[in-house]
Coordinates of C-alpha atoms in Angstrom, one line a residue:
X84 CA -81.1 57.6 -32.5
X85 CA -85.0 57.1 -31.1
X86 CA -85.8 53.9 -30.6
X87 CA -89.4 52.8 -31.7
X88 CA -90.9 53.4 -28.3
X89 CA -89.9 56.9 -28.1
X90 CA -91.4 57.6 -32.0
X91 CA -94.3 56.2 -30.9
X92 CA -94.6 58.4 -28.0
X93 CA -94.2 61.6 -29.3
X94 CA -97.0 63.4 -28.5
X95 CA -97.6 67.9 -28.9
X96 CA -97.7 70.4 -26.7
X97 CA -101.2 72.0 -25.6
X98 CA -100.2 75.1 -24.8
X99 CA -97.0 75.3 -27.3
X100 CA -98.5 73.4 -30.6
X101 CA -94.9 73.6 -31.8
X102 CA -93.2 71.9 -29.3
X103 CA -93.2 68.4 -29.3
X104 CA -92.3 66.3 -26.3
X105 CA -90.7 62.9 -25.8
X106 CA -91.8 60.9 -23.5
X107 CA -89.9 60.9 -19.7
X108 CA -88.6 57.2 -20.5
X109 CA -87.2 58.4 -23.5
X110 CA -85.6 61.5 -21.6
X111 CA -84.1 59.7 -18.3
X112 CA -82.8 56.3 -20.2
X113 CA -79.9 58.4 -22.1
X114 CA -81.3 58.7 -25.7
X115 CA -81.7 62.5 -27.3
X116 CA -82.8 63.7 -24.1
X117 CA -80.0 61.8 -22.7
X118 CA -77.3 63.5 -25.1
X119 CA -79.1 66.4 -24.6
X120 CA -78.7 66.7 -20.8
X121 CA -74.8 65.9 -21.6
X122 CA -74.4 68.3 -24.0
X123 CA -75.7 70.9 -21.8
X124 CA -74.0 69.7 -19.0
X125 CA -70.3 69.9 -21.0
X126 CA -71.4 73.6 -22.1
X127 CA -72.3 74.6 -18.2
X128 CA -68.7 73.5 -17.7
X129 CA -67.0 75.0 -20.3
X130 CA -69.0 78.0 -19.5
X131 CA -67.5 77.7 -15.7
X132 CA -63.9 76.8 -16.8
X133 CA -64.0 80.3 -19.1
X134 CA -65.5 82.0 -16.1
X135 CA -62.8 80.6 -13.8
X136 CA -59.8 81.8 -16.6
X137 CA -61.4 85.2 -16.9
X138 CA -61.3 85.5 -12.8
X139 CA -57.7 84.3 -12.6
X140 CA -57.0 87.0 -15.5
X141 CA -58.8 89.9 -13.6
X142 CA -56.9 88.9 -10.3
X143 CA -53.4 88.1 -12.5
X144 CA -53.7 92.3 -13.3
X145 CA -55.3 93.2 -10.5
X146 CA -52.2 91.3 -8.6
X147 CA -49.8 93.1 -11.3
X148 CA -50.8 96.3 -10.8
X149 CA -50.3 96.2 -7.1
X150 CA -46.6 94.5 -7.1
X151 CA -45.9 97.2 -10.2
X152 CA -46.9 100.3 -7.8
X153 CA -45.0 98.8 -4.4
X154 CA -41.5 98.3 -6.9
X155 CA -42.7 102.2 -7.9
X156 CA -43.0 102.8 -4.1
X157 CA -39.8 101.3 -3.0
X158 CA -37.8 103.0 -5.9
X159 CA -39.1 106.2 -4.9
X160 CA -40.9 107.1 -7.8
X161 CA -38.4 107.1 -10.0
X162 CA -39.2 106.5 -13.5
X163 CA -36.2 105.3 -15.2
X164 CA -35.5 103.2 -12.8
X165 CA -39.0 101.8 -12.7
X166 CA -39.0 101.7 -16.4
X167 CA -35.6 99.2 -16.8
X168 CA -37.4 97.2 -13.6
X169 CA -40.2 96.8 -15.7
X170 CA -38.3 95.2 -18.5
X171 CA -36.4 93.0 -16.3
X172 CA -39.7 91.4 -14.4
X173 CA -41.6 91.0 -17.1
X174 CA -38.2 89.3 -19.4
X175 CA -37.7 86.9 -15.9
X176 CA -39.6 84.0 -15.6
X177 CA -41.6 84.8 -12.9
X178 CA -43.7 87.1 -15.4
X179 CA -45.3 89.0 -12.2
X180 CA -46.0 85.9 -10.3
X181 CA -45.1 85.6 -7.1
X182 CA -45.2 81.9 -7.0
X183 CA -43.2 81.8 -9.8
X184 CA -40.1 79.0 -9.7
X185 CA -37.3 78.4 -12.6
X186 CA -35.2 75.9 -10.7
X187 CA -34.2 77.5 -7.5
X188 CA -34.7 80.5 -8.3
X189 CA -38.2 81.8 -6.9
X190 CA -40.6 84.6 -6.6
X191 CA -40.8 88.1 -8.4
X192 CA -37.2 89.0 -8.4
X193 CA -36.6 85.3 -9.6
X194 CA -33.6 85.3 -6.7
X195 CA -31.8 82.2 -5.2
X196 CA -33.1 82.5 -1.9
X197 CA -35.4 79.9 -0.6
X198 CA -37.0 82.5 1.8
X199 CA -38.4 84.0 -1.3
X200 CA -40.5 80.8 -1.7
X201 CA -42.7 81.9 0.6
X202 CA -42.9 85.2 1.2
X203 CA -45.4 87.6 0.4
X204 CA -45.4 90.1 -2.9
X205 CA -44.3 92.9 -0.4
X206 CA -41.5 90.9 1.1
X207 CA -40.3 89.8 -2.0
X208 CA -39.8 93.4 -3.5
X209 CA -38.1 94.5 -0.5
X210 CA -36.1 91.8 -1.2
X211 CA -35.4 92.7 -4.9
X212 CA -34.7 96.0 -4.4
X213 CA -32.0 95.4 -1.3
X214 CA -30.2 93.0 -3.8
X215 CA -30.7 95.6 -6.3
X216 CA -28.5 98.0 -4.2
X217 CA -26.4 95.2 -3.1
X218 CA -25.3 94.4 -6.4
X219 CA -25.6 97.0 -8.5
X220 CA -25.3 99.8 -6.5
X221 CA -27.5 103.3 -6.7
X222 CA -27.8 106.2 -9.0
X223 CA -27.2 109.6 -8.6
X224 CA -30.5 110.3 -6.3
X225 CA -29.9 107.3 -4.1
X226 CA -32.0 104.5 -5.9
X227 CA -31.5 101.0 -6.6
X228 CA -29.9 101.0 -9.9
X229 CA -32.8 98.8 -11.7
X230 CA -31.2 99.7 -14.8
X231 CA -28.1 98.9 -14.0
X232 CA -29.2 95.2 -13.3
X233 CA -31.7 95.8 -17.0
X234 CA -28.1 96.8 -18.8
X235 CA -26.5 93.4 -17.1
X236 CA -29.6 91.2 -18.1
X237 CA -29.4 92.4 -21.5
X238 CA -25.9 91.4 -22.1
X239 CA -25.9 87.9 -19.6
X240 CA -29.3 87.0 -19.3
X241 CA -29.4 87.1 -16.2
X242 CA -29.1 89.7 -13.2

């Protein structure tokens, strides 16, 4: 709410007959201009925190795009086993994050190993798909049997 002085100093534009301005007093003490300045203030930061979400979204698929065509690259391009990868990332907890942790399990591959706490997305695949082989073996051609490890997730939960 004004207070008396700042009804009393309302006073027109010149140039803009339509606009009429408070007095600075009125403006710098809190009052409307006050609330004003605070309610543009909590919009700019809104505005910045839905910039900031929509930056981390961009570089959350930009980074999933990249991990997605290195597990491609180290299953040499083959696209059943890349397919029941896929599935098992994205049904992990790590849901394409390398950073991810569930316990002590870390990483993409969501693995036990504490050197996957730190390593890079690279490292971390290279990791998957040796364990991959390790554990499940290979198909026909020689790959790590992703779906082997998918077929084992869906009946355990785990792989």
């Amino acid at each position: 709410m004004l207070s008396f002085q700042c009804l009393r100093g309302l006073r027109r534009n010149s140039v803009r007959p339509s606009v009429t301005l408070l007095p600075t007093h009125c403006i710098n003490n809190g009052g409307v201009g006050g609330a004003i300045r605070n309610l543009v203030t909590q919009v700019s930061l809104y505005v910045i925190l839905i910039n900031l979400i929509n930056i981390n979204t961009v570089n959350a698929l930009e980074n999933k795009r990249t991990y997605q065509m290195e597990y491609l690259k180290q299953l040499d391009q083959s696209p059943d086993q890349y397919s029941c990868l896929t599935s098992l990332i994205t049904m992990e907890n790590s849901k394409w994050d390398i950073r991810a942790k569930n316990g002590s399990h870390h990483g993409l591959p969501q693995g036990r190993s504490k050197f996957l706490a730190t390593a890079d997305h690279k490292a971390q695949i290279t990791w998957h798909i040796k364990y991959l082989k390790h554990r499940y073996g290979t198909d026909r051609f020689g790959v790590a049997n992703a779906c082997g490890a998918w077929a084992h997730w869906l009946m355990k939960g785990w792989h």
